[in-house]
């Protein structure tokens, strides 16, 4: 079953704009991770936020986590054409050995 | 850098064939995973292994089996391929110590069953 669901499914913006993607999940988590996938390639880890953290930054990435709402958001600031990719959230759930991935958001950044 | 290598990027197999997808990682990771990715469904876990010769079923193990005889190698086996197994298969690995660790993916294997 899907633990994480991303919203929107697809997003198209202009270069320089900010992109925000959301992830909702169903059960309590240990941490939540965001991954990026270029078309036809494997996934690459971007950032991890633990359940006791509310916000985390890495370069142009900002991740927030609201455990009361069971949701997270990924903000990419000053987007570039090279940010065009699919972005997935993945949850680490107590008692489960593997991450559970959502269905992803396809981001298109127009130059 | 961690490297997870999937031996075949593109495969075309016939219905009923036995298919082997091979994956090797070079970072001495305890955990290895096989996911399947389909449009609109995201990644779904097929099997994972947390030690040599140890395996656990994921969310969609039906029609698949796995083998882990050496720590660095994790194979996915389709005993009798069917058209509904046409998909992209992703292998991944991570250190032990729990599910909070980052996982590292291979480039994926595109399997078409005709």
Tab-separated table of C-alpha atoms in Angstrom:
chain	number	residue	atom	x	y	z
A	1	UNK	CA	0.000	0.000	0.000
A	2	UNK	CA	1.159	3.550	-0.654
A	3	UNK	CA	2.486	5.171	2.506
A	4	UNK	CA	3.494	8.436	0.886
A	5	UNK	CA	1.504	10.372	-1.641
A	6	UNK	CA	3.009	13.344	-3.428
A	7	UNK	CA	1.106	16.374	-4.580
A	8	UNK	CA	0.980	17.658	-7.244
A	9	UNK	CA	1.602	14.770	-9.614
A	10	UNK	CA	3.147	17.178	-12.113
A	11	UNK	CA	4.443	20.719	-11.859
A	12	UNK	CA	5.700	23.065	-14.577
A	13	UNK	CA	7.444	26.314	-13.693
A	14	UNK	CA	9.820	28.859	-15.211
A	15	UNK	CA	13.482	28.967	-14.411
A	16	UNK	CA	14.120	31.137	-11.358
A	17	UNK	CA	10.784	30.367	-9.734
A	18	UNK	CA	10.394	28.287	-6.594
A	19	UNK	CA	8.974	24.772	-6.743
A	20	UNK	CA	7.038	23.257	-3.858
A	21	UNK	CA	6.125	19.600	-3.631
A	22	UNK	CA	4.104	18.005	-0.862
A	23	UNK	CA	4.033	14.544	0.616
A	24	UNK	CA	1.419	13.048	2.894
A	25	UNK	CA	1.749	9.775	4.720
A	26	UNK	CA	-0.432	7.546	6.847
A	27	UNK	CA	1.462	6.046	9.779
A	28	UNK	CA	4.031	7.251	12.307
A	29	UNK	CA	7.523	7.548	10.939
A	30	UNK	CA	11.127	7.560	12.118
A	31	UNK	CA	12.238	9.802	9.307
A	32	UNK	CA	11.247	10.994	5.876
A	33	UNK	CA	13.569	11.223	2.908
A	34	UNK	CA	13.376	12.917	-0.463
A	35	UNK	CA	14.880	11.442	-3.616
A	36	UNK	CA	15.312	12.715	-7.128
A	37	UNK	CA	15.105	10.696	-10.344
A	38	UNK	CA	16.225	11.927	-13.723
A	39	UNK	CA	14.280	10.420	-16.592
A	40	UNK	CA	15.057	6.736	-17.024
A	41	UNK	CA	17.700	6.666	-14.303
A	42	UNK	CA	18.017	5.501	-10.717
A	43	UNK	CA	17.033	7.572	-7.694
A	44	UNK	CA	19.438	9.817	-5.856
A	45	UNK	CA	19.081	10.776	-2.206
A	46	UNK	CA	18.544	14.484	-1.566
A	47	UNK	CA	17.779	15.023	2.088
A	48	UNK	CA	16.595	13.241	5.241
A	49	UNK	CA	14.504	14.790	7.994
A	50	UNK	CA	13.957	12.992	11.293
A	51	UNK	CA	10.622	12.824	13.071
A	52	UNK	CA	11.812	15.218	15.790
A	53	UNK	CA	12.910	17.854	13.272
A	54	UNK	CA	10.624	20.455	11.745
A	55	UNK	CA	12.792	21.971	9.040
A	56	UNK	CA	16.009	21.201	7.259
A	57	UNK	CA	18.043	22.963	4.596
A	58	UNK	CA	20.537	21.760	2.043
A	59	UNK	CA	21.698	24.274	-0.537
A	60	UNK	CA	18.610	25.363	-2.495
A	61	UNK	CA	16.489	22.678	-0.853
A	62	UNK	CA	14.265	23.245	2.137
A	63	UNK	CA	12.288	20.427	3.692
A	64	UNK	CA	9.625	20.767	6.352
A	65	UNK	CA	7.930	18.066	8.358
A	66	UNK	CA	4.665	18.317	10.262
A	67	UNK	CA	4.120	15.069	12.120
A	68	UNK	CA	0.757	16.215	13.494
A	69	UNK	CA	-0.535	16.526	9.933
A	70	UNK	CA	1.554	13.627	8.645
A	71	UNK	CA	2.923	15.750	5.854
A	72	UNK	CA	6.165	17.085	4.450
A	73	UNK	CA	7.087	19.602	1.804
A	74	UNK	CA	10.124	20.018	-0.410
A	75	UNK	CA	10.913	23.518	-1.615
A	76	UNK	CA	13.444	24.096	-4.377
A	77	UNK	CA	14.349	27.755	-4.571
A	78	UNK	CA	15.533	29.599	-7.674
A	79	UNK	CA	14.895	26.581	-9.855
A	80	UNK	CA	17.062	25.725	-12.838
A	81	UNK	CA	16.369	23.736	-15.989
A	82	UNK	CA	18.673	21.058	-14.552
A	83	UNK	CA	16.207	20.555	-11.682
A	84	UNK	CA	13.807	18.940	-14.152
A	85	UNK	CA	13.223	15.461	-12.718
A	86	UNK	CA	10.802	13.392	-10.666
A	87	UNK	CA	10.903	13.817	-6.913
A	88	UNK	CA	9.859	11.134	-4.461
A	89	UNK	CA	9.285	11.134	-0.756
A	90	UNK	CA	10.085	7.974	1.175
A	91	UNK	CA	9.111	7.139	4.716
A	92	UNK	CA	10.938	5.061	7.282
A	93	UNK	CA	8.380	3.370	9.490
A	94	UNK	CA	9.049	1.666	12.815
A	95	UNK	CA	9.036	-2.085	12.441
A	96	UNK	CA	9.540	-2.026	8.705
A	97	UNK	CA	12.995	-2.616	7.359
A	98	UNK	CA	12.612	-0.898	4.011
A	99	UNK	CA	11.600	2.586	2.934
A	100	UNK	CA	8.176	3.106	1.414
A	101	UNK	CA	8.038	5.414	-1.586
A	102	UNK	CA	5.276	7.613	-2.900
A	103	UNK	CA	4.295	7.931	-6.542
A	104	UNK	CA	6.358	11.053	-7.141
A	105	UNK	CA	6.024	14.579	-8.523
A	106	UNK	CA	7.259	15.287	-12.041
A	107	UNK	CA	8.863	18.711	-12.118
A	108	UNK	CA	9.484	20.500	-15.403
A	109	UNK	CA	11.527	23.692	-15.255
A	110	UNK	CA	11.245	25.722	-18.420
A	111	UNK	CA	14.369	27.670	-19.407
B	1	UNK	CA	31.118	6.973	-3.878
B	2	UNK	CA	28.779	4.081	-3.417
B	3	UNK	CA	28.204	2.220	-6.605
B	4	UNK	CA	25.271	-0.073	-7.243
B	5	UNK	CA	25.556	-1.770	-10.589
B	6	UNK	CA	22.746	-3.508	-12.400
B	7	UNK	CA	24.144	-5.783	-15.052
B	8	UNK	CA	21.507	-5.204	-17.726
B	9	UNK	CA	19.891	-1.893	-18.608
B	10	UNK	CA	17.497	-3.223	-21.226
B	11	UNK	CA	16.143	-6.730	-21.630
B	12	UNK	CA	13.477	-8.252	-23.840
B	13	UNK	CA	12.263	-11.693	-22.802
B	14	UNK	CA	9.531	-14.036	-23.924
B	15	UNK	CA	6.582	-15.083	-21.803
B	16	UNK	CA	7.487	-18.121	-19.736
B	17	UNK	CA	11.234	-17.521	-19.787
B	18	UNK	CA	13.257	-17.545	-16.580
B	19	UNK	CA	14.825	-14.141	-16.084
B	20	UNK	CA	17.729	-13.160	-13.873
B	21	UNK	CA	18.398	-9.554	-12.906
B	22	UNK	CA	21.762	-9.104	-11.243
B	23	UNK	CA	22.873	-6.370	-8.889
B	24	UNK	CA	26.246	-5.734	-7.289
B	25	UNK	CA	27.224	-3.095	-4.718
B	26	UNK	CA	30.754	-2.151	-3.772
B	27	UNK	CA	30.318	-0.570	-0.327
B	28	UNK	CA	29.965	-3.605	1.914
B	29	UNK	CA	26.320	-2.751	2.636
B	30	UNK	CA	24.287	-5.248	4.632
B	31	UNK	CA	20.915	-4.334	3.145
B	32	UNK	CA	19.933	-4.790	-0.461
B	33	UNK	CA	16.567	-4.200	-2.118
B	34	UNK	CA	14.655	-4.803	-5.290
B	35	UNK	CA	11.954	-2.318	-6.237
B	36	UNK	CA	9.697	-2.214	-9.224
B	37	UNK	CA	8.664	1.109	-10.737
B	38	UNK	CA	5.553	1.605	-12.851
B	39	UNK	CA	3.964	4.866	-14.039
B	40	UNK	CA	1.568	6.276	-11.490
B	41	UNK	CA	2.431	3.625	-8.917
B	42	UNK	CA	5.803	4.852	-7.767
B	43	UNK	CA	8.287	2.340	-6.401
B	44	UNK	CA	7.019	-0.865	-4.890
B	45	UNK	CA	9.206	-3.170	-2.842
B	46	UNK	CA	9.528	-6.702	-4.167
B	47	UNK	CA	12.090	-8.268	-1.816
B	48	UNK	CA	14.923	-7.206	0.367
B	49	UNK	CA	17.833	-8.852	2.088
B	50	UNK	CA	19.496	-7.775	5.328
B	51	UNK	CA	22.297	-10.344	5.306
B	52	UNK	CA	23.786	-13.078	3.180
B	53	UNK	CA	21.222	-15.803	2.549
B	54	UNK	CA	18.585	-13.803	4.415
B	55	UNK	CA	15.579	-12.346	2.644
B	56	UNK	CA	12.186	-10.907	3.370
B	57	UNK	CA	9.185	-10.390	1.168
B	58	UNK	CA	8.199	-6.885	0.299
B	59	UNK	CA	4.822	-5.644	-0.828
B	60	UNK	CA	4.639	-7.436	-4.184
B	61	UNK	CA	6.707	-10.660	-4.035
B	62	UNK	CA	4.359	-12.811	-6.122
B	63	UNK	CA	6.033	-14.147	-9.238
B	64	UNK	CA	9.525	-13.263	-8.014
B	65	UNK	CA	12.280	-14.851	-5.976
B	66	UNK	CA	15.699	-13.621	-4.904
B	67	UNK	CA	19.130	-14.947	-4.135
B	68	UNK	CA	21.900	-13.526	-2.016
B	69	UNK	CA	24.830	-15.904	-1.827
B	70	UNK	CA	27.451	-13.181	-1.399
B	71	UNK	CA	27.182	-9.915	0.474
B	72	UNK	CA	27.786	-7.750	-2.555
B	73	UNK	CA	25.380	-9.487	-4.936
B	74	UNK	CA	21.581	-9.639	-4.925
B	75	UNK	CA	19.722	-11.322	-7.744
B	76	UNK	CA	16.074	-11.025	-8.695
B	77	UNK	CA	14.584	-14.025	-10.433
B	78	UNK	CA	11.407	-14.203	-12.468
B	79	UNK	CA	10.698	-17.919	-12.566
B	80	UNK	CA	8.299	-17.672	-15.500
B	81	UNK	CA	8.098	-14.194	-16.946
B	82	UNK	CA	4.689	-12.763	-17.765
B	83	UNK	CA	3.696	-9.642	-19.662
B	84	UNK	CA	2.495	-7.959	-16.472
B	85	UNK	CA	6.075	-8.060	-15.227
B	86	UNK	CA	7.118	-5.614	-17.917
B	87	UNK	CA	8.533	-2.789	-15.845
B	88	UNK	CA	11.598	-0.948	-14.636
B	89	UNK	CA	13.429	-2.760	-11.857
B	90	UNK	CA	15.587	-0.883	-9.420
B	91	UNK	CA	18.174	-2.400	-7.131
B	92	UNK	CA	19.348	-0.531	-4.049
B	93	UNK	CA	21.560	-0.975	-1.018
B	94	UNK	CA	22.118	0.583	2.396
B	95	UNK	CA	24.165	0.168	5.523
B	96	UNK	CA	22.719	-1.747	8.386
B	97	UNK	CA	21.541	0.037	11.492
B	98	UNK	CA	17.919	0.448	10.653
B	99	UNK	CA	15.658	1.878	8.079
B	100	UNK	CA	16.804	5.426	8.640
B	101	UNK	CA	19.825	5.068	6.458
B	102	UNK	CA	20.077	6.539	3.003
B	103	UNK	CA	19.681	3.976	0.281
B	104	UNK	CA	21.678	4.005	-2.933
B	105	UNK	CA	20.130	2.994	-6.211
B	106	UNK	CA	21.404	1.426	-9.375
B	107	UNK	CA	20.508	2.861	-12.758
B	108	UNK	CA	17.622	0.484	-13.286
B	109	UNK	CA	16.839	-2.412	-15.602
B	110	UNK	CA	14.077	-2.019	-18.162
B	111	UNK	CA	12.432	-5.389	-18.730
B	112	UNK	CA	9.974	-6.009	-21.526
B	113	UNK	CA	8.174	-9.347	-21.610
B	114	UNK	CA	6.603	-10.183	-24.960
